[in-house]
Amino acid sequence: MNFSDTEIVLGVMSRYGYNETTDLRDSDVILLNTCSIRDNAERKIYSRLDELKFEKRRNPNLIIGILGCMAERLRKDLLEEKKMVDIIVGPDEYRKVPELIDNLAETGEKGIAVKLSRVETYDDITPLRRDGVSAWLSVMRGCDKFCTFCVVPFTRGRERSRSLAGVVNEAVQLAEQGVKDIWLLGQNVNSYNHDGKDFADLLHTVASELPQVRIRYTTSHPYDLSMKLLETMASHDNICKYIHLPLQSGSDRILKLMNRLYTVKQYMEVMKTARSMMPDIGLSTDIISCFPGETEDDHKMTLDAIREVRYDGAYTFLYSPRENTKAFSMDWSFSEEVRKRRLDEIISLQREISFDINKSLIGKLKTILVESRSKKSDDQFIGRTDCNKSVIIPGSFVSDSSRHKVSAGDIVDAEIRKANSATLFGDIRSVRDSITN
Ligand code: SAM
Ligand code: SF4
């Protein structure tokens, strides 16, 4: 979400003639886009601000701004404690960034704009993206779910959706620019609703409009994941067979305390249906460990749920108390030992399962969209299967005695020959013209 928001801010700034620089020392303005979801995300920003102190001393005219969720949450602290911060702009006020900078330059007045909006979707702003095979496309903003642990409804405000036409136009533009993989993005994309069109309608329209582009989405909330959405996914070859569906906990008691609006049984039903309709689907989740009141039994139920679903991957977090949320006032006391052990147990179980699943793919042929050169070796490229597995492939391939050099955007069929828990390694068998033929 923050990557996508940064592209929106760059889009706003470029209208006013600003350019991005890759050299910190070249900048006249440094904007930090921040996240408040867990305490460690906020701490990172504080230490980044400490590093930037030296830059500010070197160049007193340098303008430093804080954008995003922390701006909204900690504006007082940031202005008073961190005197070096010049502008503070919340997630719904990015249009004001250039004007606040101008005002600061003219009057020396620090700028602050942190109001949340019920309507802002930046529908008319063209995000400034780096060239690439994949692109994020934000379809809705905010969240109305109010999970008791989560700060998002407070920092990003009420749920609102972009127009279907706005999303489709942007998707078409992206395809014209050469993008081959579009991620429809929102805190809870399944709640998308614009003029009676729901997320399945949006997904269907984008996928039909761009049959040669892979379409994915994130994040879903289990409560809103409808049969209609699963049917839409199953009926389009270019909609990736991958769902990230945060479970958070395997205990109904904890899910209730979290206000997650589903039971483990209901969640499992959705997973079972998705697998029966799309047998090779990739599934991943988010888990929060040590939520207030989580007992050893609750923790074991989470491990059982992970065993039952056998996810391809999981993002696992230790609960982090967030001010304003309901859970903040719940009694929360776990020893360091318990916190570490429970999280370790979840991570190692998931790693084992991911490794098993990945090993079972050895010898299979997978279609891969090549994304970029591998960070580890210039001779290799990295790509993704439609069920969202990363695959490392060689940088060239010989067929009919001619050598084909791989480049980003290629679509290849590769035979998987090696796997670890996070990555597959494949040998290219053929190059394709299209993702669907
Ligand atoms: N909207 C998605 C959903 O609810 O299904 C999740 C979006 S949230 C920004 C990403 C993930 O951060 C959540 O699924 C949750 O696991 C984690 N998270 C949110 N608040 C947290 C907290 N206070 N402590 C630890 N993890 C948290
Ligand atoms: Fe946060 Fe997701 Fe719950 Fe919304 S649905 S409150 S973003 S965890």
Coordinates of C-alpha atoms and ligand atoms in Angstrom, one line a residue:
M1 CA 0.0 0.0 0.0
N2 CA 2.8 2.4 0.8
F3 CA 4.7 1.6 -2.4
S4 CA 1.5 2.5 -4.2
D5 CA 0.9 5.6 -2.2
T6 CA 4.5 6.8 -2.9
E7 CA 3.8 6.4 -6.6
I8 CA 0.7 8.6 -6.1
V9 CA 2.7 11.3 -4.3
L10 CA 5.3 11.2 -7.1
G11 CA 2.5 11.6 -9.5
V12 CA 1.2 14.7 -7.6
M13 CA 4.8 16.1 -7.3
S14 CA 5.6 15.6 -11.0
R15 CA 2.6 17.8 -12.0
Y16 CA 4.5 20.6 -10.2
G17 CA 7.8 19.9 -12.0
Y18 CA 9.5 17.9 -9.2
N19 CA 11.8 15.0 -10.2
E20 CA 12.9 12.1 -8.2
T21 CA 16.6 11.8 -7.5
T22 CA 18.4 8.6 -6.5
D23 CA 21.1 10.5 -4.6
L24 CA 20.0 11.7 -1.2
R25 CA 22.6 14.5 -1.3
D26 CA 21.0 15.9 -4.4
S27 CA 17.6 16.3 -2.8
D28 CA 15.9 19.6 -1.9
V29 CA 13.0 17.7 -0.4
I30 CA 13.0 14.3 1.4
L31 CA 9.7 12.7 2.1
L32 CA 9.4 9.6 4.3
N33 CA 6.3 7.6 3.7
T34 CA 5.5 5.9 7.0
C35 CA 3.5 2.9 8.4
S36 CA 2.0 2.6 11.8
I37 CA 0.8 -1.0 11.6
R38 CA 3.4 -2.3 14.2
D39 CA 5.6 -0.5 16.6
N40 CA 8.8 -1.6 14.8
A41 CA 7.6 0.1 11.6
E42 CA 7.4 3.4 13.5
R43 CA 10.7 2.9 15.2
K44 CA 12.4 2.5 11.9
I45 CA 11.2 6.0 10.9
Y46 CA 12.5 7.6 14.1
S47 CA 15.9 6.1 13.4
R48 CA 15.8 7.2 9.8
L49 CA 15.0 10.8 11.0
D50 CA 18.0 10.6 13.3
E51 CA 20.2 9.7 10.3
L52 CA 18.7 12.6 8.3
K53 CA 19.7 15.1 11.1
F54 CA 23.2 15.2 9.5
E55 CA 21.8 16.0 6.1
K56 CA 19.8 18.8 7.5
R57 CA 22.8 20.2 9.3
R58 CA 24.8 20.0 6.0
N59 CA 22.0 21.7 4.1
P60 CA 19.7 23.8 6.3
N61 CA 17.4 24.5 3.4
L62 CA 16.6 20.8 3.0
I63 CA 12.9 20.2 3.5
I64 CA 12.0 17.0 5.4
G65 CA 8.4 15.7 5.3
I66 CA 6.6 12.8 7.0
L67 CA 3.8 11.2 4.9
G68 CA 1.3 8.5 5.6
C69 CA -0.1 6.8 8.7
M70 CA 2.5 8.1 11.3
A71 CA 1.8 11.6 10.1
E72 CA -1.8 11.2 11.2
R73 CA -1.1 9.4 14.4
L74 CA 2.0 11.2 15.7
R75 CA 1.8 14.7 14.3
K76 CA 2.2 16.5 17.7
D77 CA 5.2 14.3 18.7
L78 CA 6.8 14.7 15.3
L79 CA 6.5 18.5 15.2
E80 CA 7.5 19.1 18.8
E81 CA 10.0 16.4 19.4
K82 CA 11.5 16.2 15.9
K83 CA 11.9 19.8 15.1
M84 CA 13.7 18.9 11.9
V85 CA 10.4 17.8 10.4
D86 CA 9.0 20.6 8.1
I87 CA 5.8 19.1 6.7
I88 CA 3.4 16.4 7.9
V89 CA 0.9 15.0 5.5
G90 CA -1.6 12.2 6.2
P91 CA -2.8 9.6 3.6
D92 CA -5.7 11.6 2.3
E93 CA -4.0 14.9 1.8
Y94 CA -1.2 14.1 -0.6
R95 CA -2.5 16.6 -3.1
K96 CA -1.4 19.3 -0.7
V97 CA 2.3 18.3 -0.6
P98 CA 3.6 20.8 -3.3
E99 CA 1.5 23.7 -1.9
L100 CA 2.8 23.0 1.7
I101 CA 6.4 23.0 0.3
D102 CA 5.8 26.3 -1.5
N103 CA 4.4 27.9 1.6
L104 CA 7.3 26.7 3.7
A105 CA 9.8 28.1 1.2
E106 CA 8.0 31.5 1.1
T107 CA 7.0 32.0 4.7
G108 CA 9.1 29.5 6.7
E109 CA 5.8 28.1 8.1
K110 CA 5.8 24.4 8.8
G111 CA 2.9 22.6 7.1
I112 CA 0.5 20.1 8.4
A113 CA -2.4 18.4 6.7
V114 CA -3.7 15.3 8.2
K115 CA -7.5 15.3 7.8
L116 CA -9.0 12.0 6.7
S117 CA -11.5 12.1 3.9
R118 CA -14.6 10.0 3.1
V119 CA -14.2 10.6 -0.6
E120 CA -10.5 10.9 -1.6
T121 CA -9.4 8.1 -3.9
Y122 CA -6.9 9.9 -6.1
D123 CA -8.9 8.5 -9.0
D124 CA -7.6 11.3 -11.4
I125 CA -3.9 11.1 -10.3
T126 CA -1.7 9.0 -12.5
P127 CA 0.9 7.4 -10.2
L128 CA 4.5 7.8 -11.3
R129 CA 5.8 4.3 -11.5
R130 CA 9.2 2.9 -12.2
D131 CA 9.4 0.9 -15.4
G132 CA 8.7 -2.7 -14.7
V133 CA 6.8 -5.8 -15.6
S134 CA 4.5 -5.6 -12.5
A135 CA 2.5 -2.6 -11.2
W136 CA 0.3 -1.9 -8.2
L137 CA -3.1 -0.4 -8.9
S138 CA -5.0 0.9 -5.9
V139 CA -8.7 0.3 -6.2
M140 CA -10.0 1.3 -2.8
R141 CA -8.7 3.1 0.3
G142 CA -9.4 2.8 4.1
C143 CA -11.1 0.1 6.1
D144 CA -14.4 -0.2 8.0
K145 CA -13.7 -3.5 9.7
F146 CA -12.2 -2.3 13.0
C147 CA -10.3 -5.4 13.9
T148 CA -9.5 -4.8 17.5
F149 CA -5.7 -4.9 17.0
C150 CA -5.5 -2.8 13.9
V151 CA -4.7 0.9 13.6
V152 CA -5.6 1.2 9.9
P153 CA -9.2 2.4 10.3
F154 CA -7.8 5.2 12.5
T155 CA -4.9 6.2 10.3
R156 CA -6.4 5.6 6.9
G157 CA -10.0 6.4 7.5
R158 CA -13.3 5.1 6.1
E159 CA -13.6 2.7 3.2
R160 CA -14.1 4.2 -0.2
S161 CA -13.7 2.8 -3.7
R162 CA -12.5 4.2 -7.0
S163 CA -14.8 4.2 -10.0
L164 CA -14.7 1.0 -12.1
A165 CA -14.0 3.1 -15.2
G166 CA -11.1 4.8 -13.5
V167 CA -9.5 1.5 -12.5
V168 CA -10.0 0.0 -15.9
N169 CA -8.6 3.0 -17.7
E170 CA -5.5 3.0 -15.6
A171 CA -5.1 -0.8 -16.1
V172 CA -5.4 -0.3 -19.9
Q173 CA -2.7 2.5 -19.8
L174 CA -0.4 0.2 -17.8
A175 CA -0.8 -2.5 -20.4
E176 CA 0.0 0.0 -23.1
Q177 CA 3.1 0.9 -21.3
G178 CA 4.2 -2.8 -21.3
V179 CA 3.1 -3.9 -17.8
K180 CA 2.2 -7.6 -17.8
D181 CA 1.2 -8.2 -14.2
I182 CA -1.2 -5.9 -12.4
W183 CA -1.9 -6.2 -8.6
L184 CA -5.3 -4.7 -7.7
L185 CA -4.7 -3.3 -4.3
G186 CA -6.6 -2.3 -1.2
Q187 CA -6.7 -2.9 2.6
N188 CA -9.7 -5.1 2.0
V189 CA -10.3 -5.3 -1.8
N190 CA -13.3 -7.6 -1.3
S191 CA -15.3 -4.7 0.1
Y192 CA -14.8 -2.8 -3.2
N193 CA -18.2 -1.2 -4.1
H194 CA -18.8 1.5 -6.6
D195 CA -22.2 2.3 -8.0
G196 CA -23.4 -1.2 -7.2
K197 CA -20.3 -2.9 -8.8
D198 CA -18.5 -5.2 -6.4
F199 CA -15.0 -6.5 -6.5
A200 CA -15.8 -9.6 -8.6
D201 CA -17.4 -7.3 -11.2
L202 CA -14.2 -5.1 -11.2
L203 CA -11.9 -8.2 -11.5
H204 CA -14.0 -9.6 -14.3
T205 CA -14.0 -6.3 -16.2
V206 CA -10.2 -5.8 -15.9
A207 CA -9.4 -9.4 -16.8
S208 CA -11.7 -9.4 -19.8
E209 CA -10.3 -6.0 -21.0
L210 CA -6.7 -7.2 -20.8
P211 CA -6.6 -11.0 -21.6
Q212 CA -2.8 -10.9 -22.0
V213 CA -2.1 -9.3 -18.6
R214 CA -1.9 -11.3 -15.4
I215 CA -4.3 -9.9 -12.8
R216 CA -3.9 -10.4 -9.1
Y217 CA -5.3 -8.8 -6.0
T218 CA -4.5 -8.3 -2.3
T219 CA -5.6 -8.2 0.5
S220 CA -8.8 -10.1 1.0
H221 CA -10.8 -10.3 4.2
P222 CA -12.3 -13.8 4.8
Y223 CA -15.7 -12.4 5.7
D224 CA -16.1 -10.8 2.3
L225 CA -14.6 -13.4 0.0
S226 CA -17.7 -14.4 -2.0
M227 CA -18.5 -17.4 -4.1
K228 CA -19.0 -15.0 -7.0
L229 CA -15.4 -13.8 -6.6
L230 CA -14.1 -17.4 -6.6
E231 CA -16.1 -18.2 -9.7
T232 CA -14.7 -15.1 -11.4
M233 CA -11.2 -16.2 -10.6
A234 CA -11.8 -19.7 -11.8
S235 CA -13.3 -18.5 -15.1
H236 CA -10.5 -16.3 -16.3
D237 CA -7.1 -17.8 -17.3
N238 CA -5.4 -14.5 -16.8
I239 CA -6.6 -14.1 -13.2
C240 CA -3.8 -15.5 -11.1
K241 CA -4.7 -18.5 -9.0
Y242 CA -3.5 -17.1 -5.8
I243 CA -5.3 -15.8 -2.6
H244 CA -3.7 -14.1 0.4
L245 CA -6.3 -14.6 3.1
P246 CA -5.3 -13.5 6.5
L247 CA -6.4 -16.0 9.2
Q248 CA -4.8 -14.2 12.2
S249 CA -5.6 -17.0 14.7
G250 CA -6.8 -20.6 14.6
S251 CA -8.9 -20.1 17.8
D252 CA -12.5 -18.9 17.6
R253 CA -12.2 -17.3 21.0
I254 CA -9.3 -15.2 19.8
L255 CA -11.0 -14.4 16.5
K256 CA -13.9 -13.1 18.4
L257 CA -11.7 -10.9 20.6
M258 CA -10.1 -9.7 17.4
N259 CA -13.5 -8.8 15.9
R260 CA -12.6 -10.8 12.8
L261 CA -16.3 -11.7 12.0
Y262 CA -15.6 -15.3 10.9
T263 CA -15.0 -18.7 12.7
V264 CA -12.2 -21.1 11.8
K265 CA -14.8 -23.4 10.3
Q266 CA -16.1 -20.7 8.0
Y267 CA -12.6 -19.8 7.0
M268 CA -11.8 -23.4 6.2
E269 CA -14.9 -23.7 4.1
V270 CA -13.7 -20.8 1.9
M271 CA -10.3 -22.4 1.6
K272 CA -11.8 -25.8 0.7
T273 CA -14.1 -24.3 -1.9
A274 CA -11.3 -22.3 -3.4
R275 CA -9.1 -25.4 -3.7
S276 CA -11.9 -27.6 -5.1
M277 CA -12.5 -25.0 -7.8
M278 CA -8.8 -24.2 -8.5
P279 CA -6.7 -27.2 -7.5
D280 CA -3.3 -25.6 -8.0
I281 CA -4.2 -22.4 -6.2
G282 CA -1.5 -20.7 -4.1
L283 CA -2.6 -19.8 -0.6
S284 CA -1.0 -17.6 1.9
T285 CA -2.0 -15.9 5.1
D286 CA -1.2 -13.5 8.0
I287 CA -0.9 -14.8 11.6
I288 CA -0.7 -12.7 14.7
S289 CA 0.9 -14.5 17.7
C290 CA 0.4 -13.6 21.3
F291 CA -2.7 -11.5 20.9
P292 CA -4.0 -10.4 24.5
G293 CA -5.4 -13.5 26.3
E294 CA -3.9 -16.1 23.8
T295 CA -3.5 -19.3 25.8
E296 CA -1.2 -22.2 25.0
D297 CA -4.4 -24.0 23.6
D298 CA -5.2 -21.1 21.4
H299 CA -1.7 -21.1 20.1
K300 CA -1.9 -24.9 19.3
M301 CA -5.2 -24.3 17.4
T302 CA -3.3 -21.8 15.2
L303 CA -0.6 -24.4 14.5
D304 CA -3.4 -26.9 13.8
A305 CA -5.1 -24.5 11.4
I306 CA -1.8 -23.9 9.6
R307 CA -1.4 -27.7 9.3
E308 CA -4.9 -28.1 8.0
V309 CA -4.7 -25.4 5.2
R310 CA -1.0 -26.2 4.3
Y311 CA -0.3 -22.6 3.1
D312 CA 2.3 -21.9 0.5
G313 CA 3.5 -19.1 2.7
A314 CA 2.6 -17.0 5.7
Y315 CA 3.5 -13.6 7.2
T316 CA 3.8 -14.0 10.9
F317 CA 3.7 -11.2 13.4
L318 CA 4.0 -10.8 17.1
Y319 CA 1.1 -8.8 18.4
S320 CA 2.0 -5.1 18.7
P321 CA -0.3 -2.9 20.9
R322 CA -1.5 0.1 19.0
E323 CA -3.0 3.2 20.7
N324 CA -6.7 3.9 19.9
T325 CA -7.5 0.3 19.1
K326 CA -9.8 -1.7 21.3
A327 CA -7.2 -4.3 22.1
F328 CA -4.9 -1.6 23.4
S329 CA -6.7 -1.7 26.7
M330 CA -6.8 -5.5 26.9
D331 CA -4.5 -7.2 29.4
W332 CA -1.4 -8.2 27.5
S333 CA 1.4 -9.9 29.3
F334 CA 3.6 -12.6 27.8
S335 CA 7.2 -13.3 28.8
E336 CA 9.8 -12.8 26.2
E337 CA 10.4 -16.5 26.2
V338 CA 6.8 -17.3 25.4
R339 CA 6.6 -14.7 22.6
K340 CA 9.8 -16.0 21.0
R341 CA 8.8 -19.7 21.3
R342 CA 5.3 -19.3 19.9
L343 CA 6.5 -17.2 17.0
D344 CA 9.3 -19.6 16.3
E345 CA 6.9 -22.6 16.3
I346 CA 4.7 -20.9 13.8
I347 CA 7.5 -19.9 11.6
S348 CA 9.2 -23.3 11.6
L349 CA 6.0 -25.2 11.0
Q350 CA 5.2 -22.9 8.0
R351 CA 8.7 -23.2 6.7
E352 CA 8.5 -27.0 6.8
I353 CA 5.1 -27.0 4.9
S354 CA 6.4 -24.5 2.3
F355 CA 9.4 -26.6 1.7
D356 CA 7.3 -29.8 1.4
I357 CA 5.0 -28.1 -1.1
N358 CA 7.9 -26.6 -3.1
K359 CA 9.7 -30.0 -3.2
S360 CA 6.6 -31.6 -4.6
L361 CA 6.9 -29.3 -7.6
I362 CA 10.2 -30.6 -8.6
G363 CA 10.0 -32.1 -12.1
K364 CA 6.8 -30.1 -13.0
L365 CA 6.5 -27.6 -15.8
K366 CA 5.5 -24.1 -14.7
T367 CA 4.7 -21.0 -16.7
I368 CA 6.7 -18.1 -15.4
L369 CA 6.5 -14.3 -16.1
V370 CA 10.1 -13.1 -15.9
E371 CA 10.3 -10.0 -13.7
S372 CA 13.9 -8.9 -13.4
R373 CA 17.5 -10.0 -13.1
S374 CA 18.2 -12.0 -9.9
K375 CA 19.7 -9.9 -7.1
K376 CA 22.2 -12.7 -6.4
S377 CA 23.5 -13.3 -9.8
D378 CA 23.7 -11.3 -13.1
D379 CA 23.4 -14.6 -15.0
Q380 CA 20.0 -15.4 -13.6
F381 CA 16.5 -14.0 -13.7
I382 CA 13.7 -14.1 -11.3
G383 CA 10.1 -14.6 -12.3
R384 CA 6.7 -15.7 -10.8
T385 CA 4.2 -18.5 -11.4
D386 CA 0.6 -17.5 -11.4
C387 CA 0.2 -19.1 -8.0
N388 CA 2.8 -16.5 -6.8
K389 CA 5.9 -18.7 -6.4
S390 CA 9.2 -17.1 -7.1
V391 CA 11.4 -19.0 -9.6
I392 CA 15.0 -18.5 -10.4
I393 CA 15.9 -19.3 -14.0
P394 CA 19.0 -19.0 -16.2
G395 CA 19.6 -15.9 -18.2
S396 CA 19.7 -17.7 -21.5
F397 CA 18.3 -20.8 -23.1
V398 CA 19.2 -22.8 -26.2
S399 CA 16.4 -24.2 -28.5
D400 CA 16.8 -25.5 -32.1
S401 CA 20.5 -24.6 -31.8
S402 CA 19.7 -20.9 -31.4
R403 CA 20.3 -19.0 -28.1
H404 CA 17.5 -17.1 -26.6
K405 CA 18.5 -14.4 -24.1
V406 CA 16.0 -13.9 -21.3
S407 CA 14.7 -10.5 -20.5
A408 CA 12.1 -9.0 -18.1
G409 CA 8.6 -9.5 -19.5
D410 CA 9.3 -12.8 -21.2
I411 CA 6.9 -15.7 -20.5
V412 CA 8.7 -19.0 -20.3
D413 CA 7.8 -22.6 -19.4
A414 CA 10.4 -23.9 -16.9
E415 CA 10.9 -27.3 -15.4
I416 CA 11.4 -27.1 -11.6
R417 CA 14.6 -28.8 -10.7
K418 CA 15.4 -27.6 -7.1
A419 CA 13.5 -26.0 -4.3
N420 CA 13.9 -24.4 -0.9
S421 CA 11.1 -23.1 1.4
A422 CA 11.0 -19.7 -0.3
T423 CA 12.2 -20.2 -3.9
L424 CA 12.0 -22.6 -6.8
F425 CA 14.8 -23.0 -9.3
G426 CA 13.9 -24.0 -12.9
D427 CA 15.4 -24.8 -16.3
I428 CA 13.7 -23.1 -19.3
R429 CA 12.1 -25.6 -21.7
S430 CA 10.4 -23.1 -24.0
V431 CA 9.5 -19.5 -24.5
R432 CA 5.8 -18.6 -24.9
D433 CA 4.1 -15.8 -26.8
S434 CA 1.3 -15.4 -24.3
I435 CA 0.4 -16.3 -20.7
T436 CA -2.7 -18.2 -21.8
N437 CA -1.8 -20.3 -24.9
Ligands
SAM1 N1 -6.9 -6.1 5.7 C1 -6.2 -7.3 5.8 C2 -7.0 -8.3 6.7 O1 -7.5 -7.9 7.7 O2 -7.3 -9.4 6.3 C3 -4.8 -7.1 6.5 C4 -4.1 -5.8 6.3 S1 -3.1 -5.4 7.6 C5 -2.6 -3.8 7.1 C6 -1.7 -6.5 7.4 C7 -1.5 -7.4 8.5 O3 -0.8 -6.8 9.6 C8 -2.7 -8.0 9.2 O4 -3.3 -9.1 8.5 C9 -2.2 -8.4 10.6 O5 -1.7 -9.8 10.5 C10 -1.0 -7.5 10.8 N2 -1.3 -6.6 11.9 C11 -2.1 -5.6 11.9 N3 -2.2 -5.0 13.1 C12 -1.3 -5.6 13.9 C13 -0.8 -5.5 15.2 N4 -1.3 -4.5 16.0 N5 0.1 -6.3 15.7 C14 0.7 -7.3 14.9 N6 0.3 -7.5 13.6 C15 -0.7 -6.6 13.1
SF4_2 FE1 -6.9 -3.8 9.7 FE2 -7.4 -5.6 7.8 FE3 -8.9 -5.5 10.0 FE4 -9.1 -3.5 8.2 S1 -9.7 -5.7 7.9 S2 -9.0 -3.3 10.5 S3 -7.0 -3.4 7.6 S4 -6.7 -6.0 9.9

